[in-house]
Amino acid sequence: MPKLVIVLPGEPPRVIPLAGPSTTIGREPENEVQLDLPDVSRRHCRVEALPQGGHRLLDLGSKNGTFLNGRQVQAMALEYEDRIRVGEATIHFVDDDADPAQVASASGDDGAFPWSAGALPSPAGRQAHQGEDTDDTWRTPRGDVGRGDRGRGDRGATGPHTRRSNRSYLKERLLRLGLLSQNIASEQDLSRLMDTILDEVIDFTGFERGLLLLGDEDETGRLKVVRGRTMERGDLDEAERRYSRGLVDDALGQRRITFRSNIASDRAFSARDSVASMGLESALCIPLIVTPMRTVHDANEDRRRTRRRSRVLGVLYLDSTSPIRDLDDPDLRLLEAVAAQAAIALQNARLHHQATTDPLTGLANRGFIKQVFEEELRRARDAREPLAFLILDLDHFKRINDTWGHGVGDEVLRRASGRFRRALRRDDYLGRWGGEEFVVILPGEDTDGALIVAQKIADALRSRPISEAEVRVTASIGVAVYPEHGDTPGQLIKRADQALYAAKAAGRDRTLVFRPEHDKTNHRTSPLAGLLDGDASRLQRNLEAVFDTIDVLRSARPPREILARALDNVCDLTRARRALIVVERGEGGLEVLAGRGAGGRTLEADQAGDFSQSAVRTALAEGRSLCMLDSSDPDARRFTSTSIDKLGLSTIMCVPLIVGDRTLGALYADDHTAHREFTQADLAHLEVMANQLALSLAANSRLYALVSGSREWEETKSLKDEVARLRAELGRLRGADGDPGP
């Protein structure tokens, strides 16, 4: 039967037979092998028997790693005479015949490290050093830490150390500080950052639980418990978040770390605090202090001599009902450094959270989730993996606001977002797209996986009513998947939106995956969908063009002038060399009704006559927008023909003019230059302009006469104008003769 031989400097070897299915090694007493050492986690690693015979070593998520024969491992099969290093301990995996004394003597300096000032050697270890009195020996009395009137306890001095062990101790502390700071600084999500800070500090100090208290956003100074964690990295519920207010007040008053041990015997402290009923033995409070970037100056103060004033962001509070190892000065200095790092990280994460989070639901806002989508799509493209994008819309949400009020509507949004979040994995992304719309990003999921997640979300939402009003809520969901339905964020967003529109049109409370028949210009959840996806400067320019077009179309200008002004705006928006309005004539023939060139140029008949008829016919036949930004792209040729090469066109945009079930024509723009900077947001603005143009062409009899080719209106108007002119002239003549007229 194999066994473990544990070797620590100054102690006799310990022998652990491997009789059971597994042997857990860690700092806490519940482990089969307890190693009360600074770099050992509570549950550090495990040696377990394999079903087919033999044993393997498994790291249990330790902070400082588990090393096998000098190499850090996560899981590895063991062979006899393997050396395992856990913190300062060397553990030999040997057979039953091995002599522990010989194994220990063979360990040497390569497998074990001298114990440090933070460790607590056994009595045998301390006795092994008694009587040493060499030049390399030094003693450090523990003394009073002087942090918040902390008690000294019963342990007294830490014992003798050599200069070599002192260097090892300093190296260990620097390493631990680096690891703690790195783990804290690498986390940007505010929720996970708070968990990380508490877990790291609890793991280092050995306390049973920890709380994070932060000041209110209104800076009133009132602290509130925002997080609670246990030593097993579990969450504390609201009822378990009691703490010693006296200790917190002492730490805040002195603005430094406050540690108390032997609390049960400290009657003076227990009498003024609630800790007596909690049965606490030890407690620690660490202020989180930050220095604002902006300096506050007094009116009569010299700015050159002004120092930045720090403020308390919150506190880290830890306690335990059982005694823990004493914290020495280096421990507390390290905790001060960690607290400073944690305070900076929390402040930055708070600012990041406010800038990227929807305040009502706590989800990522539209701008941030769009940025995440672009990053995840690039990652999926590089890894050649699928990526699913879902748009969710709460059904009949306006009816909820109208019936129960906006307060209930807000509660529905908050509760619905919570149910969505619980139905997703940790690596999935959820954000509020706007209003009652939400989006979900599923890295690595194909269509089948996206449908499974969508079903979980829908089931979670309809599982039970929301709020005291017992509101029953359902959602319609549209799904688009990379690369099947598009390879850019704009394409996937648009197609998921079109699938969502189809789901609502089919009766709501269902999920639909995008299909080609959904790709119609009028198949959108809203005619304004996608307008806000561009950057600020482009958005302003596009909206100005759209609003100017709407004003022109509603004006009383002559029909030709109205169309010319609208096409000028199309050229400005698309940056195309020309824009045309094309209508069908006769048996499938195409005619250019109006055309304008960039810069407000009027196009002659020969300049407007040659265009990509195949693109126009495809848009009219399928009732959908076409956008080719580069003719060299093979995917763009699915709706084009060889005539494009003859015309030398690189960019083509064509949007059908549809009113109801009638197609009036097409809005067309092209250029010889590939406009790669043209985005789906630009196309969405162009579609809004086309929608307004189509409505005006149908509602304005003067414009409709141009589209239909009828001259009836023009002839009637000319006749009326002529009659009016003649009557005016007759009245003038009669007035000149003194005759008042009939």
XYZ file of C-alpha atoms in Angstrom:
742
model
C 0.000 0.000 0.000
C 1.522 3.399 -0.967
C 2.001 6.144 1.566
C 2.891 9.828 1.823
C 5.943 10.997 3.759
C 5.618 14.680 4.728
C 8.862 16.511 5.408
C 9.086 19.925 7.085
C 12.367 21.530 8.240
C 13.022 20.935 11.925
C 10.247 18.372 12.298
C 10.252 14.586 12.157
C 8.676 13.127 9.016
C 4.977 12.329 9.084
C 3.681 9.166 7.432
C 0.175 9.061 5.910
C -0.989 5.669 4.574
C -3.157 5.939 1.459
C -5.823 3.492 2.560
C -8.974 5.341 1.472
C -10.200 6.449 -1.941
C -8.779 9.966 -1.497
C -6.607 11.995 0.871
C -7.125 15.759 0.999
C -4.300 18.104 1.978
C -4.937 21.628 3.235
C -4.743 24.167 6.023
C -8.046 23.402 7.752
C -8.543 20.614 10.369
C -11.186 18.814 8.293
C -8.527 17.713 5.786
C -7.012 14.257 6.161
C -3.604 15.964 6.111
C -3.479 19.358 7.839
C -0.595 21.708 7.001
C -0.954 24.973 8.925
C 1.398 26.914 6.652
C 1.060 30.369 5.069
C 1.082 29.280 1.427
C -1.280 26.342 1.880
C -4.926 26.890 0.935
C -7.782 25.617 3.026
C -8.286 22.710 0.624
C -5.093 22.691 -1.361
C -4.822 19.370 -3.221
C -5.917 15.762 -3.148
C -4.270 12.369 -3.763
C -6.915 9.985 -5.048
C -6.961 6.341 -6.105
C -7.658 5.582 -9.782
C -10.250 2.950 -10.737
C -7.754 1.131 -12.932
C -5.121 1.157 -10.212
C -2.520 3.673 -9.070
C -2.999 7.195 -7.765
C -3.090 10.696 -9.135
C -2.477 14.194 -7.743
C -5.254 16.776 -8.197
C -4.934 20.497 -7.415
C -8.110 21.887 -5.790
C -7.822 25.450 -7.049
C -5.062 26.442 -4.651
C -3.772 29.985 -4.729
C -0.048 29.187 -4.843
C -0.159 25.995 -6.877
C 0.721 22.355 -6.393
C 4.099 21.225 -7.728
C 5.090 17.719 -8.806
C 8.845 17.141 -9.259
C 9.377 20.893 -9.609
C 6.583 21.502 -12.153
C 3.209 23.042 -11.370
C 0.374 20.656 -12.221
C -3.403 20.559 -12.147
C -3.812 16.783 -12.369
C -1.129 14.144 -12.889
C -0.687 10.414 -12.289
C 1.777 9.579 -9.522
C 4.723 7.208 -9.583
C 6.779 6.001 -6.641
C 9.476 8.420 -5.443
C 7.597 11.438 -6.881
C 7.994 14.645 -4.869
C 5.006 16.918 -4.225
C 5.577 20.445 -2.940
C 2.712 22.151 -1.080
C 3.818 25.487 0.307
C 6.914 24.817 2.410
C 6.206 21.097 2.776
C 7.699 18.343 0.640
C 5.498 15.262 0.313
C 7.041 12.055 -1.008
C 4.869 9.441 -2.693
C 6.524 6.103 -1.850
C 5.634 2.447 -1.430
C 4.970 0.800 1.909
C 8.504 -0.555 2.242
C 10.203 2.865 2.136
C 11.914 4.055 5.337
C 10.534 7.506 6.322
C 13.852 8.522 7.918
C 15.797 7.756 4.749
C 13.171 9.546 2.656
C 13.448 12.628 4.887
C 17.251 12.630 4.798
C 17.170 12.352 1.012
C 14.817 15.297 0.696
C 17.587 17.893 0.992
C 17.157 21.536 0.242
C 15.545 21.097 -3.143
C 12.258 19.825 -1.818
C 11.723 21.815 1.394
C 11.925 25.441 2.425
C 12.611 26.975 5.857
C 9.496 27.962 7.681
C 8.746 31.675 7.761
C 7.718 34.182 10.376
C 4.087 33.748 9.401
C 4.110 30.008 10.101
C 3.623 28.406 13.477
C 6.048 25.470 13.912
C 5.056 22.582 16.131
C 6.593 22.248 19.615
C 8.974 19.670 18.206
C 10.114 22.164 15.629
C 10.689 24.846 18.237
C 12.614 22.454 20.437
C 14.833 21.517 17.522
C 16.076 25.103 17.474
C 16.537 25.514 21.201
C 20.087 26.295 22.205
C 21.174 27.617 18.828
C 23.398 30.614 19.309
C 25.283 31.324 16.122
C 26.035 34.575 14.345
C 23.227 33.842 11.897
C 20.609 33.556 14.642
C 18.202 36.392 15.330
C 15.008 36.794 17.302
C 12.029 39.005 16.659
C 9.729 39.585 19.606
C 6.163 39.858 18.409
C 5.352 42.710 20.736
C 2.258 44.844 20.405
C 1.252 45.546 16.826
C -0.231 48.870 17.781
C -3.091 48.517 15.349
C -6.344 49.446 17.011
C -5.278 48.384 20.552
C -4.763 44.819 19.427
C -4.106 42.128 22.079
C -0.825 40.210 22.026
C -2.213 36.746 22.767
C -0.267 33.865 24.305
C 2.261 33.135 21.624
C 4.912 35.672 22.441
C 7.928 35.559 20.155
C 7.933 33.873 16.811
C 11.084 31.919 17.560
C 14.568 31.991 16.054
C 15.238 32.477 12.376
C 18.307 32.487 10.219
C 19.235 35.162 7.716
C 18.496 32.655 5.014
C 14.991 32.143 6.368
C 14.541 35.905 6.590
C 15.323 36.276 2.872
C 12.940 33.431 2.116
C 10.304 35.117 4.256
C 10.638 38.439 2.418
C 10.544 36.696 -0.935
C 7.435 34.803 0.096
C 5.683 37.978 1.242
C 6.489 39.819 -1.971
C 5.212 36.872 -3.959
C 2.017 36.744 -1.937
C 1.481 40.500 -2.333
C 1.988 40.180 -6.079
C -0.448 37.281 -6.341
C -3.129 39.014 -4.278
C -2.794 42.276 -6.191
C -2.791 40.518 -9.547
C -5.931 38.540 -8.766
C -7.707 41.690 -7.614
C -6.547 43.950 -10.439
C -7.359 41.407 -13.159
C -11.096 41.437 -12.342
C -13.156 44.254 -13.893
C -16.696 43.047 -13.238
C -17.819 44.781 -10.032
C -19.723 41.808 -8.620
C -16.926 39.308 -9.244
C -14.332 41.818 -8.033
C -16.030 42.091 -4.635
C -16.095 38.298 -4.347
C -12.430 38.087 -5.359
C -11.324 40.643 -2.767
C -13.150 38.894 0.053
C -11.995 35.427 -1.022
C -8.350 36.506 -1.259
C -8.280 38.226 2.141
C -10.186 35.408 3.877
C -7.826 32.855 2.362
C -4.743 34.757 3.487
C -5.882 35.524 7.026
C -7.763 32.306 7.796
C -10.960 33.962 9.067
C -14.228 32.075 8.751
C -16.170 34.766 6.934
C -15.884 38.262 5.538
C -18.092 41.241 4.704
C -17.560 44.141 2.342
C -19.153 47.417 3.439
C -19.274 50.322 0.994
C -20.526 53.883 1.322
C -23.764 54.960 -0.347
C -23.544 56.441 -3.829
C -24.798 59.785 -2.482
C -21.621 60.003 -0.348
C -23.525 60.448 2.921
C -20.877 58.330 4.596
C -23.318 55.617 5.673
C -21.851 52.156 5.112
C -23.931 49.251 3.862
C -23.029 45.575 3.569
C -22.901 44.813 -0.151
C -21.201 41.412 -0.074
C -20.708 38.523 2.325
C -18.548 35.424 1.800
C -17.617 32.312 3.735
C -14.290 30.504 3.931
C -15.775 27.912 1.533
C -16.323 30.739 -1.000
C -20.061 30.686 -0.551
C -22.342 33.701 -0.221
C -23.785 34.900 3.082
C -27.496 35.686 3.025
C -28.960 38.831 4.557
C -29.609 37.248 7.965
C -25.968 36.138 8.276
C -24.445 39.563 7.595
C -24.173 40.756 11.211
C -20.898 42.355 12.227
C -19.153 44.135 15.075
C -20.143 47.774 14.694
C -17.746 48.754 17.485
C -14.785 47.321 15.614
C -15.821 49.046 12.386
C -16.226 52.369 14.208
C -12.758 51.988 15.775
C -11.172 51.267 12.379
C -12.944 54.192 10.705
C -12.088 56.548 13.558
C -8.378 55.698 13.385
C -8.327 55.067 9.615
C -6.116 52.022 10.059
C -6.404 48.266 10.367
C -7.965 47.127 13.635
C -7.528 43.570 14.888
C -8.949 42.002 18.037
C -8.442 38.525 19.417
C -9.774 36.825 22.566
C -12.962 38.864 22.191
C -14.976 36.562 24.459
C -12.736 37.451 27.418
C -12.675 41.190 26.612
C -15.662 42.292 28.699
C -15.116 45.983 28.077
C -15.382 45.547 24.340
C -18.193 42.960 24.408
C -20.303 45.153 26.679
C -20.616 47.863 24.045
C -20.984 45.626 21.013
C -23.227 42.918 19.662
C -20.377 40.451 19.203
C -21.108 38.730 22.511
C -24.251 37.123 21.099
C -22.347 36.120 17.952
C -19.781 34.100 19.889
C -16.831 35.719 18.118
C -13.249 34.949 19.070
C -11.356 37.142 16.585
C -12.250 40.004 14.247
C -10.413 42.224 11.780
C -11.453 45.452 10.064
C -9.516 46.967 7.131
C -10.456 50.480 5.915
C -10.499 50.974 2.140
C -9.098 54.452 1.578
C -8.881 56.204 -1.794
C -7.494 59.557 -2.850
C -9.697 61.487 -5.306
C -8.192 62.620 -8.591
C -9.506 66.167 -8.122
C -8.054 68.192 -5.276
C -10.376 70.305 -3.114
C -8.955 73.755 -2.330
C -9.921 76.266 0.293
C -10.566 79.788 -0.888
C -7.464 81.243 0.759
C -5.225 78.215 0.348
C -2.066 78.095 -1.722
C -2.736 75.578 -4.487
C 0.928 74.594 -4.662
C 0.817 73.456 -1.027
C -2.542 71.733 -1.176
C -2.525 67.994 -0.598
C -5.169 65.662 -1.941
C -7.652 64.605 0.692
C -8.342 60.909 0.982
C -11.740 59.447 1.756
C -12.971 56.117 3.024
C -14.618 54.077 0.318
C -15.654 51.306 2.720
C -14.205 48.561 4.919
C -13.319 44.898 4.752
C -14.616 43.147 7.858
C -13.608 39.581 8.834
C -14.386 37.526 11.921
C -14.199 33.997 13.289
C -15.754 32.032 16.144
C -12.549 30.033 16.606
C -8.994 31.251 17.266
C -6.827 31.961 14.231
C -3.102 32.444 13.912
C -1.859 35.825 15.069
C -1.192 38.508 12.472
C 2.231 40.085 12.818
C 3.421 43.462 11.546
C 4.434 42.142 8.108
C 1.012 40.515 7.788
C -0.718 43.804 8.520
C 1.569 45.780 6.208
C 0.784 43.325 3.446
C -2.930 43.702 4.160
C -2.562 47.489 3.996
C -1.010 47.168 0.549
C -3.742 44.791 -0.564
C -6.415 47.142 0.825
C -4.959 50.050 -1.131
C -5.007 47.955 -4.299
C -8.546 46.768 -3.557
C -9.789 50.324 -2.957
C -8.403 51.520 -6.292
C -9.841 48.501 -8.097
C -13.254 49.007 -6.466
C -13.341 52.689 -7.311
C -12.412 52.028 -10.939
C -14.877 49.147 -11.165
C -17.616 51.368 -9.738
C -16.977 54.029 -12.374
C -16.846 51.386 -15.086
C -20.058 49.856 -13.730
C -21.869 53.209 -13.792
C -20.732 53.915 -17.368
C -21.612 50.484 -18.753
C -24.668 49.415 -16.756
C -28.353 50.110 -17.175
C -29.414 51.674 -13.850
C -32.888 50.093 -13.750
C -32.028 46.441 -14.428
C -28.329 46.325 -13.503
C -27.566 44.742 -16.880
C -25.010 45.922 -19.426
C -26.321 48.913 -21.342
C -26.635 49.077 -25.125
C -23.269 50.698 -25.795
C -21.302 48.260 -23.657
C -23.087 45.104 -24.834
C -22.518 46.183 -28.430
C -18.794 46.561 -27.694
C -18.773 43.100 -26.100
C -20.564 41.682 -29.139
C -17.933 43.058 -31.494
C -15.109 41.628 -29.366
C -16.748 38.209 -29.047
C -17.436 38.106 -32.781
C -13.766 38.785 -33.521
C -12.800 36.038 -31.075
C -15.264 33.606 -32.682
C -13.918 34.442 -36.128
C -10.333 33.820 -35.045
C -11.224 30.572 -33.270
C -13.563 29.432 -36.073
C -16.358 28.920 -33.554
C -20.068 29.784 -33.775
C -21.630 32.684 -31.893
C -25.341 33.117 -31.227
C -27.081 36.482 -30.841
C -30.603 36.715 -29.378
C -32.977 39.684 -29.176
C -35.779 39.346 -26.603
C -38.838 41.588 -26.482
C -41.430 41.463 -23.676
C -44.866 40.928 -25.208
C -47.546 43.618 -24.766
C -45.344 45.655 -22.427
C -47.174 48.899 -23.257
C -50.372 47.245 -22.048
C -48.648 46.527 -18.701
C -47.681 50.196 -18.273
C -51.152 51.390 -19.289
C -52.958 48.937 -16.985
C -50.828 48.868 -13.831
C -48.639 51.960 -14.206
C -44.958 52.552 -14.870
C -43.961 51.474 -11.349
C -45.161 47.952 -12.040
C -43.631 48.172 -15.508
C -40.228 48.955 -13.998
C -40.589 46.061 -11.555
C -41.421 43.737 -14.449
C -38.246 44.826 -16.237
C -36.114 44.270 -13.125
C -37.619 40.874 -12.298
C -37.499 39.717 -15.913
C -33.826 40.650 -16.214
C -33.094 38.659 -13.037
C -34.807 35.589 -14.458
C -32.908 35.954 -17.726
C -29.622 36.170 -15.826
C -30.296 33.030 -13.808
C -31.094 31.071 -16.969
C -27.666 31.827 -18.496
C -24.161 30.538 -17.924
C -21.417 32.642 -16.359
C -19.691 33.046 -19.749
C -22.841 34.264 -21.519
C -23.654 37.961 -21.867
C -26.943 39.709 -21.147
C -27.763 43.350 -21.767
C -30.671 45.744 -22.053
C -30.996 46.864 -25.659
C -33.574 49.557 -24.949
C -37.117 49.827 -23.593
C -38.439 46.297 -23.120
C -35.824 44.739 -25.426
C -32.901 42.623 -24.171
C -30.049 40.899 -25.983
C -28.125 37.729 -25.172
C -24.716 36.764 -26.577
C -23.826 33.061 -26.457
C -20.156 32.402 -27.303
C -19.567 28.987 -28.858
C -23.263 28.196 -29.370
C -24.756 27.166 -32.721
C -28.430 27.274 -33.702
C -29.402 24.209 -31.672
C -27.660 25.512 -28.559
C -29.241 28.947 -28.980
C -32.721 27.397 -29.178
C -32.104 25.456 -25.946
C -31.054 28.638 -24.126
C -33.981 30.584 -25.585
C -36.368 27.922 -24.306
C -34.840 28.132 -20.814
C -35.243 31.915 -20.844
C -38.866 31.729 -22.027
C -39.719 29.069 -19.428
C -38.103 31.093 -16.622
C -40.102 34.179 -17.603
C -43.512 32.524 -17.839
C -42.961 30.211 -14.845
C -44.812 32.470 -12.390
C -46.409 35.935 -12.299
C -44.416 39.055 -11.478
C -45.097 41.586 -8.675
C -48.120 41.901 -6.413
C -50.219 42.672 -9.489
C -49.684 39.037 -10.579
C -48.610 40.136 -14.054
C -47.985 37.244 -16.417
C -45.230 38.076 -18.876
C -43.997 36.334 -22.010
C -41.315 37.195 -24.525
C -40.737 36.866 -28.245
C -37.192 35.963 -29.252
C -35.286 36.327 -32.510
C -32.081 34.360 -33.120
C -29.171 34.875 -35.521
C -25.978 32.813 -35.506
C -22.479 33.480 -36.828
C -21.391 32.525 -39.457
C -24.641 31.022 -40.768
C -26.638 34.265 -40.792
C -23.936 36.906 -41.126
C -20.349 37.773 -40.331
C -20.642 41.351 -39.057
C -22.359 42.756 -35.950
C -24.714 44.823 -38.079
C -25.862 41.860 -40.147
C -26.468 39.640 -37.126
C -28.294 42.374 -35.205
C -30.523 43.148 -38.167
C -31.354 39.500 -38.854
C -32.061 38.692 -35.226
C -34.328 41.749 -35.220
C -36.109 40.518 -38.352
C -36.582 37.076 -36.790
C -38.012 38.799 -33.696
C -40.473 40.724 -35.891
C -41.543 37.456 -37.503
C -42.020 35.866 -34.059
C -44.303 38.716 -32.996
C -46.218 38.597 -36.263
C -46.716 34.841 -35.792
C -48.481 35.315 -32.458
C -45.783 36.229 -29.878
C -44.440 34.080 -27.020
C -42.197 32.079 -29.340
C -38.651 31.848 -30.662
C -37.756 32.023 -34.339
C -34.385 31.613 -36.008
C -33.661 33.891 -38.937
C -34.657 32.564 -42.355
C -34.065 34.181 -45.755
C -37.759 35.027 -46.157
C -37.479 37.271 -43.099
C -35.005 39.506 -44.943
C -37.486 42.086 -46.151
C -37.295 45.835 -45.823
C -40.594 45.995 -43.939
C -39.710 43.021 -41.698
C -38.397 45.036 -38.810
C -39.565 45.371 -35.230
C -39.508 49.143 -35.669
C -38.694 51.406 -38.626
C -36.106 53.051 -36.373
C -34.357 49.779 -35.428
C -30.598 49.972 -35.809
C -30.383 53.763 -36.077
C -28.347 54.166 -32.881
C -25.568 51.710 -33.711
C -23.213 54.251 -35.271
C -20.734 56.570 -33.608
C -21.869 59.965 -32.363
C -20.614 62.088 -35.281
C -22.001 59.714 -37.911
C -25.300 59.459 -36.048
C -25.686 63.237 -35.978
C -24.905 63.553 -39.689
C -27.314 60.781 -40.639
C -30.146 62.110 -38.499
C -29.730 65.583 -39.976
C -30.075 64.074 -43.458
C -33.137 62.055 -42.417
C -34.905 64.992 -40.737
C -34.164 67.324 -43.642
C -35.606 64.743 -46.045
C -38.791 64.483 -43.983
C -39.162 68.295 -43.930
C -38.653 68.504 -47.703
C -41.147 65.729 -48.444
C -43.789 67.548 -46.363
C -43.172 70.897 -48.015
C -45.194 72.513 -50.816
C -42.257 72.715 -53.204
C -42.564 71.587 -56.820
C -42.350 67.783 -57.214
C -39.057 67.767 -59.103
C -37.407 70.000 -56.515
C -38.641 67.749 -53.691
C -37.125 64.657 -55.299
C -33.872 66.453 -56.094
C -33.470 67.637 -52.496
C -34.230 64.154 -51.145
C -31.635 62.577 -53.454
C -29.043 65.150 -52.388
C -29.530 63.949 -48.820
C -29.110 60.352 -49.988
C -25.757 61.252 -51.529
C -24.685 62.967 -48.318
C -25.661 59.973 -46.183
C -24.168 57.243 -48.395
C -21.208 59.263 -49.730
C -22.157 57.888 -53.164
C -21.347 59.558 -56.485
C -25.028 59.552 -57.509
C -28.510 58.649 -56.247
C -31.489 57.622 -58.370
C -35.185 56.911 -58.017
C -36.021 54.024 -60.344
C -39.574 52.900 -61.192
C -40.995 50.071 -63.295
C -42.592 50.945 -66.622
C -44.553 48.728 -68.969
C -43.618 45.043 -69.110
C -40.878 44.975 -66.515
C -38.974 47.932 -67.905
C -37.030 50.252 -65.564
C -37.010 54.034 -65.815
C -35.018 56.604 -63.860
C -37.587 59.007 -62.444
C -35.029 61.364 -60.851
C -31.275 61.459 -60.377
C -28.714 63.625 -58.625
C -24.956 63.574 -58.388
C -22.713 64.226 -55.400
C -22.430 67.919 -54.535
C -25.955 68.690 -55.761
C -25.212 68.101 -59.462
C -28.075 67.576 -61.878
C -27.546 64.411 -63.913
C -28.109 64.371 -67.629
C -30.066 61.516 -69.184
C -26.933 59.618 -70.247
C -25.406 60.000 -66.759
C -28.416 58.452 -65.041
C -29.272 55.821 -67.624
C -26.572 53.257 -66.842
C -27.060 51.568 -63.481
C -27.110 48.029 -62.074
C -30.502 46.830 -63.217
C -29.880 43.405 -61.674
C -29.564 44.961 -58.193
C -32.768 46.967 -58.664
C -34.721 43.995 -59.998
C -33.514 41.812 -57.109
C -34.548 44.425 -54.535
C -37.959 44.912 -56.164
C -38.623 41.182 -56.578
C -37.563 40.175 -53.057
C -38.734 43.311 -51.269
C -35.476 43.721 -49.338
C -32.549 46.102 -49.141
C -29.302 45.280 -50.903
C -25.956 46.668 -49.852
C -22.742 45.769 -51.665
C -19.778 47.672 -50.272
C -17.066 46.008 -52.335
C -17.708 44.217 -55.624
C -14.528 42.162 -55.124
C -16.203 40.369 -52.200
C -17.444 37.001 -53.544
C -20.449 37.060 -51.182
C -21.633 40.333 -52.685
C -22.150 38.783 -56.115
C -25.138 36.753 -55.042
C -27.448 39.545 -56.291
C -25.326 41.150 -59.026
C -24.366 40.403 -62.603
C -21.458 40.964 -64.934
C -22.887 44.362 -65.917
C -21.343 45.757 -62.741
C -17.861 45.100 -64.134
C -18.759 46.966 -67.319
C -19.996 49.949 -65.323
C -16.947 49.845 -63.033
C -19.082 49.918 -59.869
C -17.707 48.930 -56.475
C -20.482 50.099 -54.122
C -24.209 49.597 -54.664
C -27.056 50.329 -52.260
C -30.675 49.716 -53.230
C -33.784 50.002 -51.021
C -37.282 49.218 -52.377
C -39.982 51.876 -51.941
C -42.842 49.913 -50.374
C -46.187 51.141 -49.044
C -48.348 48.387 -47.624
C -48.269 45.572 -50.148
C -47.401 47.814 -53.090
C -43.910 48.431 -54.421
C -43.596 51.859 -56.055
C -39.952 51.706 -57.107
C -36.455 51.702 -55.649
C -34.032 54.174 -54.111
C -30.629 53.460 -55.655
C -27.075 54.759 -54.995
C -23.716 53.634 -56.364
C -20.054 54.591 -56.602
C -16.829 53.494 -58.239
C -15.116 53.439 -54.812
C -15.575 50.657 -52.251
C -17.234 52.297 -49.210
C -16.102 49.895 -46.516
C -16.869 52.492 -43.850
C -20.575 52.329 -44.744
C -22.266 50.411 -41.892
C -25.570 48.703 -41.174
C -26.548 51.788 -39.169
C -26.122 53.886 -42.332
C -28.296 51.394 -44.217
C -30.927 51.676 -41.470
C -31.009 55.472 -41.946
C -31.276 55.000 -45.693
C -34.232 52.672 -45.134
C -35.948 55.327 -42.991
C -35.459 57.863 -45.774
C -36.837 55.361 -48.310
C -39.836 54.677 -46.074
C -40.653 58.386 -45.821
C -40.135 58.836 -49.548
C -42.485 55.941 -50.328
C -45.181 57.368 -48.058
C -44.864 60.772 -49.716
C -44.983 59.286 -53.210
C -48.209 57.489 -52.322
C -49.900 60.321 -50.394
C -48.869 63.348 -52.469
C -50.877 63.413 -55.676
C -48.274 65.565 -57.414
C -45.488 63.119 -56.605
C -47.660 60.098 -57.374
C -48.364 61.504 -60.823
C -44.634 61.399 -61.531
C -44.326 57.795 -60.316
C -47.376 56.554 -62.234
C -46.424 58.438 -65.383
C -49.826 60.155 -65.508
C -50.088 63.727 -66.769
C -53.711 64.105 -65.702
C -52.858 66.093 -62.592
C -50.417 68.365 -64.413
C -52.962 69.087 -67.205
C -55.751 69.779 -64.725
C -53.576 72.105 -62.722
C -52.416 73.938 -65.838
C -56.009 74.461 -66.898
C -57.001 75.759 -63.472
C -53.991 78.055 -63.405
C -54.849 79.433 -66.808
C -58.485 80.056 -65.837
C -57.395 81.794 -62.666
C -54.971 83.940 -64.614
C -57.599 84.953 -67.145
C -60.090 85.843 -64.404
C -57.505 87.966 -62.657
C -56.669 89.768 -65.890
C -60.372 90.320 -66.590
C -60.888 91.803 -63.153
C -57.950 94.128 -63.628
C -59.281 95.373 -66.945
C -62.760 95.970 -65.571
C -61.346 97.838 -62.649
C -59.374 100.083 -64.967
C -62.579 101.011 -66.870
C -64.438 101.900 -63.677
C -66.795 98.964 -64.016
C -67.039 97.087 -60.697
C -67.749 93.865 -62.589
C -70.351 91.201 -61.841
